[in-house]
PDB file of C-alpha atoms in Angstrom:
ATOM      1  CA  UNK A   1      -4.394-108.364 -13.190  1.00  0.00           C
ATOM      2  CA  UNK A   2      -2.488-109.836 -10.219  1.00  0.00           C
ATOM      3  CA  UNK A   3       0.783-109.930 -12.061  1.00  0.00           C
ATOM      4  CA  UNK A   4       3.358-112.637 -11.854  1.00  0.00           C
ATOM      5  CA  UNK A   5       2.840-114.565  -8.563  1.00  0.00           C
ATOM      6  CA  UNK A   6       5.691-116.296  -6.889  1.00  0.00           C
ATOM      7  CA  UNK A   7       5.706-118.419  -3.736  1.00  0.00           C
ATOM      8  CA  UNK A   8       7.013-118.527  -1.104  1.00  0.00           C
ATOM      9  CA  UNK A   9       8.391-115.013  -0.623  1.00  0.00           C
ATOM     10  CA  UNK A  10      11.023-116.338   1.702  1.00  0.00           C
ATOM     11  CA  UNK A  11      12.469-119.764   2.205  1.00  0.00           C
ATOM     12  CA  UNK A  12      15.044-120.913   4.702  1.00  0.00           C
ATOM     13  CA  UNK A  13      16.204-124.440   4.470  1.00  0.00           C
ATOM     14  CA  UNK A  14      18.970-126.680   5.597  1.00  0.00           C
ATOM     15  CA  UNK A  15      21.708-127.894   3.248  1.00  0.00           C
ATOM     16  CA  UNK A  16      20.733-131.067   1.548  1.00  0.00           C
ATOM     17  CA  UNK A  17      17.017-130.395   1.600  1.00  0.00           C
ATOM     18  CA  UNK A  18      14.892-130.174  -1.509  1.00  0.00           C
ATOM     19  CA  UNK A  19      13.553-126.771  -2.335  1.00  0.00           C
ATOM     20  CA  UNK A  20      10.656-126.016  -4.682  1.00  0.00           C
ATOM     21  CA  UNK A  21       9.922-122.522  -5.885  1.00  0.00           C
ATOM     22  CA  UNK A  22       6.646-121.753  -7.611  1.00  0.00           C
ATOM     23  CA  UNK A  23       5.434-119.267 -10.180  1.00  0.00           C
ATOM     24  CA  UNK A  24       2.088-118.342 -11.749  1.00  0.00           C
ATOM     25  CA  UNK A  25       2.598-116.206 -14.868  1.00  0.00           C
ATOM     26  CA  UNK A  26       0.289-113.557 -16.103  1.00  0.00           C
ATOM     27  CA  UNK A  27      -2.719-115.094 -17.824  1.00  0.00           C
ATOM     28  CA  UNK A  28      -2.209-115.181 -21.573  1.00  0.00           C
ATOM     29  CA  UNK A  29       1.566-114.833 -21.417  1.00  0.00           C
ATOM     30  CA  UNK A  30       3.246-117.507 -23.553  1.00  0.00           C
ATOM     31  CA  UNK A  31       6.839-117.141 -22.294  1.00  0.00           C
ATOM     32  CA  UNK A  32       8.090-117.716 -18.761  1.00  0.00           C
ATOM     33  CA  UNK A  33      11.604-117.051 -17.453  1.00  0.00           C
ATOM     34  CA  UNK A  34      13.419-118.034 -14.253  1.00  0.00           C
ATOM     35  CA  UNK A  35      16.221-115.717 -13.084  1.00  0.00           C
ATOM     36  CA  UNK A  36      18.569-115.788 -10.119  1.00  0.00           C
ATOM     37  CA  UNK A  37      19.960-112.644  -8.540  1.00  0.00           C
ATOM     38  CA  UNK A  38      22.994-112.507  -6.323  1.00  0.00           C
ATOM     39  CA  UNK A  39      25.492-109.821  -5.379  1.00  0.00           C
ATOM     40  CA  UNK A  40      28.239-111.863  -6.972  1.00  0.00           C
ATOM     41  CA  UNK A  41      26.680-112.361 -10.356  1.00  0.00           C
ATOM     42  CA  UNK A  42      23.773-110.009 -10.716  1.00  0.00           C
ATOM     43  CA  UNK A  43      20.638-111.191 -12.631  1.00  0.00           C
ATOM     44  CA  UNK A  44      21.209-114.420 -14.414  1.00  0.00           C
ATOM     45  CA  UNK A  45      18.828-116.215 -16.682  1.00  0.00           C
ATOM     46  CA  UNK A  46      18.443-119.816 -15.626  1.00  0.00           C
ATOM     47  CA  UNK A  47      15.849-121.219 -18.048  1.00  0.00           C
ATOM     48  CA  UNK A  48      12.916-120.050 -20.176  1.00  0.00           C
ATOM     49  CA  UNK A  49       9.864-121.629 -21.595  1.00  0.00           C
ATOM     50  CA  UNK A  50       7.737-120.745 -24.636  1.00  0.00           C
ATOM     51  CA  UNK A  51       4.286-122.288 -24.755  1.00  0.00           C
ATOM     52  CA  UNK A  52       5.275-124.531 -21.790  1.00  0.00           C
ATOM     53  CA  UNK A  53       8.246-126.047 -23.663  1.00  0.00           C
ATOM     54  CA  UNK A  54      11.826-125.406 -22.283  1.00  0.00           C
ATOM     55  CA  UNK A  55      13.662-123.400 -24.983  1.00  0.00           C
ATOM     56  CA  UNK A  56      16.936-122.574 -23.328  1.00  0.00           C
ATOM     57  CA  UNK A  57      18.212-124.128 -20.088  1.00  0.00           C
ATOM     58  CA  UNK A  58      21.895-123.240 -20.636  1.00  0.00           C
ATOM     59  CA  UNK A  59      21.834-121.027 -17.565  1.00  0.00           C
ATOM     60  CA  UNK A  60      20.858-123.825 -15.153  1.00  0.00           C
ATOM     61  CA  UNK A  61      23.909-124.170 -13.032  1.00  0.00           C
ATOM     62  CA  UNK A  62      23.937-127.840 -12.261  1.00  0.00           C
ATOM     63  CA  UNK A  63      21.984-131.030 -12.442  1.00  0.00           C
ATOM     64  CA  UNK A  64      20.706-130.184  -8.980  1.00  0.00           C
ATOM     65  CA  UNK A  65      18.485-127.614 -10.599  1.00  0.00           C
ATOM     66  CA  UNK A  66      15.392-128.538 -12.606  1.00  0.00           C
ATOM     67  CA  UNK A  67      12.390-126.618 -13.860  1.00  0.00           C
ATOM     68  CA  UNK A  68       8.989-127.692 -15.136  1.00  0.00           C
ATOM     69  CA  UNK A  69       6.050-126.032 -16.684  1.00  0.00           C
ATOM     70  CA  UNK A  70       3.224-128.576 -16.677  1.00  0.00           C
ATOM     71  CA  UNK A  71       0.671-126.056 -17.965  1.00  0.00           C
ATOM     72  CA  UNK A  72       0.279-122.478 -19.007  1.00  0.00           C
ATOM     73  CA  UNK A  73      -0.426-121.205 -15.572  1.00  0.00           C
ATOM     74  CA  UNK A  74       2.176-122.868 -13.448  1.00  0.00           C
ATOM     75  CA  UNK A  75       5.923-123.448 -13.267  1.00  0.00           C
ATOM     76  CA  UNK A  76       8.333-124.764 -10.575  1.00  0.00           C
ATOM     77  CA  UNK A  77      12.020-124.418 -10.035  1.00  0.00           C
ATOM     78  CA  UNK A  78      13.391-127.275  -7.913  1.00  0.00           C
ATOM     79  CA  UNK A  79      16.789-127.612  -6.254  1.00  0.00           C
ATOM     80  CA  UNK A  80      17.755-131.042  -4.950  1.00  0.00           C
ATOM     81  CA  UNK A  81      19.903-131.232  -2.908  1.00  0.00           C
ATOM     82  CA  UNK A  82      20.252-127.542  -1.878  1.00  0.00           C
ATOM     83  CA  UNK A  83      23.574-125.965  -1.018  1.00  0.00           C
ATOM     84  CA  UNK A  84      24.474-122.782   0.778  1.00  0.00           C
ATOM     85  CA  UNK A  85      25.798-121.255  -2.461  1.00  0.00           C
ATOM     86  CA  UNK A  86      22.312-121.549  -3.890  1.00  0.00           C
ATOM     87  CA  UNK A  87      21.209-118.754  -1.520  1.00  0.00           C
ATOM     88  CA  UNK A  88      19.880-115.946  -3.714  1.00  0.00           C
ATOM     89  CA  UNK A  89      16.732-114.254  -4.856  1.00  0.00           C
ATOM     90  CA  UNK A  90      14.955-116.210  -7.496  1.00  0.00           C
ATOM     91  CA  UNK A  91      12.666-114.299  -9.939  1.00  0.00           C
ATOM     92  CA  UNK A  92      10.109-115.525 -12.306  1.00  0.00           C
ATOM     93  CA  UNK A  93       9.047-113.342 -15.234  1.00  0.00           C
ATOM     94  CA  UNK A  94       6.579-113.790 -18.086  1.00  0.00           C
ATOM     95  CA  UNK A  95       5.868-112.052 -21.425  1.00  0.00           C
ATOM     96  CA  UNK A  96       3.075-112.274 -23.899  1.00  0.00           C
ATOM     97  CA  UNK A  97       5.347-113.540 -26.709  1.00  0.00           C
ATOM     98  CA  UNK A  98       8.890-114.101 -27.684  1.00  0.00           C
ATOM     99  CA  UNK A  99      10.968-110.981 -28.191  1.00  0.00           C
ATOM    100  CA  UNK A 100      10.909-109.581 -24.643  1.00  0.00           C
ATOM    101  CA  UNK A 101       7.919-107.307 -25.099  1.00  0.00           C
ATOM    102  CA  UNK A 102       5.724-106.860 -22.065  1.00  0.00           C
ATOM    103  CA  UNK A 103       8.127-108.606 -19.803  1.00  0.00           C
ATOM    104  CA  UNK A 104       6.878-108.537 -16.172  1.00  0.00           C
ATOM    105  CA  UNK A 105       8.672-109.810 -13.086  1.00  0.00           C
ATOM    106  CA  UNK A 106       7.335-111.352  -9.932  1.00  0.00           C
ATOM    107  CA  UNK A 107       8.356-110.191  -6.490  1.00  0.00           C
ATOM    108  CA  UNK A 108      10.882-112.990  -6.124  1.00  0.00           C
ATOM    109  CA  UNK A 109      11.600-115.745  -3.627  1.00  0.00           C
ATOM    110  CA  UNK A 110      14.511-115.093  -1.265  1.00  0.00           C
ATOM    111  CA  UNK A 111      16.187-118.389  -0.612  1.00  0.00           C
ATOM    112  CA  UNK A 112      18.576-118.969   2.223  1.00  0.00           C
ATOM    113  CA  UNK A 113      20.287-122.350   2.532  1.00  0.00           C
ATOM    114  CA  UNK A 114      22.030-122.764   5.928  1.00  0.00           C
TER     115      UNK A 114
ATOM    116  CA  UNK B   1      37.716-113.149   4.330  1.00  0.00           C
ATOM    117  CA  UNK B   2      36.349-110.352   2.302  1.00  0.00           C
ATOM    118  CA  UNK B   3      33.682-111.390  -0.192  1.00  0.00           C
ATOM    119  CA  UNK B   4      33.968-110.327  -3.772  1.00  0.00           C
ATOM    120  CA  UNK B   5      30.950-109.126  -5.587  1.00  0.00           C
ATOM    121  CA  UNK B   6      29.801-106.902  -8.309  1.00  0.00           C
ATOM    122  CA  UNK B   7      30.856-103.334  -7.854  1.00  0.00           C
ATOM    123  CA  UNK B   8      27.861-101.488  -9.166  1.00  0.00           C
ATOM    124  CA  UNK B   9      28.309 -98.030 -10.654  1.00  0.00           C
ATOM    125  CA  UNK B  10      26.726 -95.452  -8.393  1.00  0.00           C
ATOM    126  CA  UNK B  11      25.149 -92.095  -9.160  1.00  0.00           C
ATOM    127  CA  UNK B  12      24.273 -89.688  -6.399  1.00  0.00           C
ATOM    128  CA  UNK B  13      22.186 -86.638  -7.206  1.00  0.00           C
ATOM    129  CA  UNK B  14      20.198 -83.921  -5.451  1.00  0.00           C
ATOM    130  CA  UNK B  15      16.392 -83.805  -5.650  1.00  0.00           C
ATOM    131  CA  UNK B  16      15.351 -81.849  -8.730  1.00  0.00           C
ATOM    132  CA  UNK B  17      18.517 -82.512 -10.741  1.00  0.00           C
ATOM    133  CA  UNK B  18      18.425 -84.463 -13.934  1.00  0.00           C
ATOM    134  CA  UNK B  19      20.050 -87.991 -13.891  1.00  0.00           C
ATOM    135  CA  UNK B  20      21.724 -89.873 -16.698  1.00  0.00           C
ATOM    136  CA  UNK B  21      22.361 -93.536 -16.343  1.00  0.00           C
ATOM    137  CA  UNK B  22      24.469 -95.253 -19.019  1.00  0.00           C
ATOM    138  CA  UNK B  23      24.702 -98.761 -20.295  1.00  0.00           C
ATOM    139  CA  UNK B  24      26.902-100.563 -22.888  1.00  0.00           C
ATOM    140  CA  UNK B  25      25.581-103.645 -24.605  1.00  0.00           C
ATOM    141  CA  UNK B  26      27.499-106.285 -26.483  1.00  0.00           C
ATOM    142  CA  UNK B  27      25.207-107.949 -28.896  1.00  0.00           C
ATOM    143  CA  UNK B  28      25.015-106.046 -32.173  1.00  0.00           C
ATOM    144  CA  UNK B  29      22.072-108.225 -33.233  1.00  0.00           C
ATOM    145  CA  UNK B  30      19.952-106.981 -30.293  1.00  0.00           C
ATOM    146  CA  UNK B  31      16.829-105.268 -31.464  1.00  0.00           C
ATOM    147  CA  UNK B  32      14.917-104.414 -28.334  1.00  0.00           C
ATOM    148  CA  UNK B  33      16.163-102.671 -25.206  1.00  0.00           C
ATOM    149  CA  UNK B  34      14.466-102.044 -21.905  1.00  0.00           C
ATOM    150  CA  UNK B  35      15.248-100.125 -18.748  1.00  0.00           C
ATOM    151  CA  UNK B  36      14.153-101.551 -15.388  1.00  0.00           C
ATOM    152  CA  UNK B  37      14.086-100.090 -11.899  1.00  0.00           C
ATOM    153  CA  UNK B  38      14.467-102.312  -8.896  1.00  0.00           C
ATOM    154  CA  UNK B  39      13.723-101.108  -5.397  1.00  0.00           C
ATOM    155  CA  UNK B  40      14.914-102.983  -2.288  1.00  0.00           C
ATOM    156  CA  UNK B  41      13.016-106.180  -1.831  1.00  0.00           C
ATOM    157  CA  UNK B  42      11.139-106.003  -5.102  1.00  0.00           C
ATOM    158  CA  UNK B  43      11.416-107.403  -8.544  1.00  0.00           C
ATOM    159  CA  UNK B  44      12.627-105.306 -11.458  1.00  0.00           C
ATOM    160  CA  UNK B  45       9.898-102.955 -12.749  1.00  0.00           C
ATOM    161  CA  UNK B  46       9.582-101.852 -16.358  1.00  0.00           C
ATOM    162  CA  UNK B  47      10.363 -98.172 -17.001  1.00  0.00           C
ATOM    163  CA  UNK B  48      10.709 -97.601 -20.726  1.00  0.00           C
ATOM    164  CA  UNK B  49      11.730 -99.497 -23.875  1.00  0.00           C
ATOM    165  CA  UNK B  50      13.085 -98.776 -27.291  1.00  0.00           C
ATOM    166  CA  UNK B  51      13.464-100.754 -30.498  1.00  0.00           C
ATOM    167  CA  UNK B  52      16.523-100.695 -32.636  1.00  0.00           C
ATOM    168  CA  UNK B  53      14.881 -98.777 -35.445  1.00  0.00           C
ATOM    169  CA  UNK B  54      14.662 -95.727 -33.091  1.00  0.00           C
ATOM    170  CA  UNK B  55      17.293 -93.634 -31.390  1.00  0.00           C
ATOM    171  CA  UNK B  56      15.225 -91.837 -28.874  1.00  0.00           C
ATOM    172  CA  UNK B  57      11.970 -92.439 -26.978  1.00  0.00           C
ATOM    173  CA  UNK B  58      10.381 -90.318 -24.310  1.00  0.00           C
ATOM    174  CA  UNK B  59       8.075 -91.217 -21.451  1.00  0.00           C
ATOM    175  CA  UNK B  60       6.893 -89.378 -18.390  1.00  0.00           C
ATOM    176  CA  UNK B  61      10.060 -87.774 -16.938  1.00  0.00           C
ATOM    177  CA  UNK B  62      12.220 -90.467 -18.582  1.00  0.00           C
ATOM    178  CA  UNK B  63      13.975 -90.562 -21.985  1.00  0.00           C
ATOM    179  CA  UNK B  64      15.925 -93.442 -23.482  1.00  0.00           C
ATOM    180  CA  UNK B  65      18.629 -92.787 -26.061  1.00  0.00           C
ATOM    181  CA  UNK B  66      20.146 -95.512 -28.226  1.00  0.00           C
ATOM    182  CA  UNK B  67      23.385 -95.296 -30.145  1.00  0.00           C
ATOM    183  CA  UNK B  68      23.769 -98.447 -32.173  1.00  0.00           C
ATOM    184  CA  UNK B  69      27.076 -97.383 -33.643  1.00  0.00           C
ATOM    185  CA  UNK B  70      28.829 -97.587 -30.271  1.00  0.00           C
ATOM    186  CA  UNK B  71      26.282-100.008 -28.726  1.00  0.00           C
ATOM    187  CA  UNK B  72      25.332 -97.581 -25.962  1.00  0.00           C
ATOM    188  CA  UNK B  73      22.009 -96.962 -24.192  1.00  0.00           C
ATOM    189  CA  UNK B  74      21.215 -94.214 -21.741  1.00  0.00           C
ATOM    190  CA  UNK B  75      18.344 -93.417 -19.434  1.00  0.00           C
ATOM    191  CA  UNK B  76      17.683 -89.779 -18.612  1.00  0.00           C
ATOM    192  CA  UNK B  77      15.444 -88.970 -15.597  1.00  0.00           C
ATOM    193  CA  UNK B  78      14.192 -85.364 -15.410  1.00  0.00           C
ATOM    194  CA  UNK B  79      13.690 -83.660 -12.094  1.00  0.00           C
ATOM    195  CA  UNK B  80      14.830 -86.645 -10.097  1.00  0.00           C
ATOM    196  CA  UNK B  81      12.872 -87.400  -6.923  1.00  0.00           C
ATOM    197  CA  UNK B  82      13.749 -89.346  -3.711  1.00  0.00           C
ATOM    198  CA  UNK B  83      11.380 -92.095  -4.921  1.00  0.00           C
ATOM    199  CA  UNK B  84      13.607 -92.630  -7.929  1.00  0.00           C
ATOM    200  CA  UNK B  85      16.341 -94.051  -5.669  1.00  0.00           C
ATOM    201  CA  UNK B  86      16.834 -97.665  -6.756  1.00  0.00           C
ATOM    202  CA  UNK B  87      19.023 -99.837  -8.900  1.00  0.00           C
ATOM    203  CA  UNK B  88      18.550 -99.328 -12.624  1.00  0.00           C
ATOM    204  CA  UNK B  89      19.167-102.103 -15.116  1.00  0.00           C
ATOM    205  CA  UNK B  90      19.380-102.060 -18.887  1.00  0.00           C
ATOM    206  CA  UNK B  91      18.384-105.212 -20.734  1.00  0.00           C
ATOM    207  CA  UNK B  92      18.654-106.302 -24.348  1.00  0.00           C
ATOM    208  CA  UNK B  93      16.747-108.834 -26.340  1.00  0.00           C
ATOM    209  CA  UNK B  94      18.886-110.361 -29.076  1.00  0.00           C
ATOM    210  CA  UNK B  95      18.040-111.761 -32.452  1.00  0.00           C
ATOM    211  CA  UNK B  96      18.758-115.239 -33.677  1.00  0.00           C
ATOM    212  CA  UNK B  97      18.889-118.021 -31.164  1.00  0.00           C
ATOM    213  CA  UNK B  98      18.695-115.667 -28.246  1.00  0.00           C
ATOM    214  CA  UNK B  99      15.373-114.206 -29.464  1.00  0.00           C
ATOM    215  CA  UNK B 100      12.889-114.156 -26.631  1.00  0.00           C
ATOM    216  CA  UNK B 101      15.251-113.751 -23.691  1.00  0.00           C
ATOM    217  CA  UNK B 102      16.593-110.713 -22.009  1.00  0.00           C
ATOM    218  CA  UNK B 103      20.165-110.253 -20.981  1.00  0.00           C
ATOM    219  CA  UNK B 104      20.644-107.786 -18.132  1.00  0.00           C
ATOM    220  CA  UNK B 105      23.504-105.335 -17.392  1.00  0.00           C
ATOM    221  CA  UNK B 106      24.973-105.293 -13.928  1.00  0.00           C
ATOM    222  CA  UNK B 107      22.897-102.277 -12.798  1.00  0.00           C
ATOM    223  CA  UNK B 108      23.571 -98.759 -11.548  1.00  0.00           C
ATOM    224  CA  UNK B 109      22.632 -97.579  -8.059  1.00  0.00           C
ATOM    225  CA  UNK B 110      20.924 -94.209  -8.069  1.00  0.00           C
ATOM    226  CA  UNK B 111      20.663 -92.329  -4.840  1.00  0.00           C
ATOM    227  CA  UNK B 112      18.593 -89.093  -4.709  1.00  0.00           C
ATOM    228  CA  UNK B 113      19.240 -86.814  -1.691  1.00  0.00           C
ATOM    229  CA  UNK B 114      16.350 -84.507  -0.590  1.00  0.00           C
TER     230      UNK B 114
END
């Protein structure tokens, strides 16, 4: 089992550019979560999907952020346009079912917007 | 100017000592709790979990205690080793509309001195 796979591991981009972060959940997991981690705010849930359907996007900071899950094996988090305050580590996690059981995190994408 | 960020609690112990990390949670409807370990540059890694119908659960060198009356969770690490140095997070999975997503605490930095 390769675990939750995120790409890229590191991303440096200029302010105003579009950034797309990618996640492949563990096969068979029905729930997928996007988190952001910063020194200021810790780990924050941005959005989560259950069976590819967005369930709760209340943590998405602004309209500049959007997330999709076109199928059970792939999700993207897009920031357009990016701003320096978006710099953070973005984690994807997946779990077999609702309830939090078997929750597994990816290694994260470290985003730096200059 | 000086940046303001989270001031994580810290715990510093000697190798071989026992460590106790504490966490207070807020949602009385939460029914599932997890402890995660996060090493530098990595995603949070599952350590141990406990359901609300239990007050104690033991793993290898780790024990989680749950006190629902005061909404308190603790992680005990026996014979702490330098490899245990990391940030430790508690997380809760609530009932109702928050079912399926984890809410994380701010974390505690554990440093183990050889």
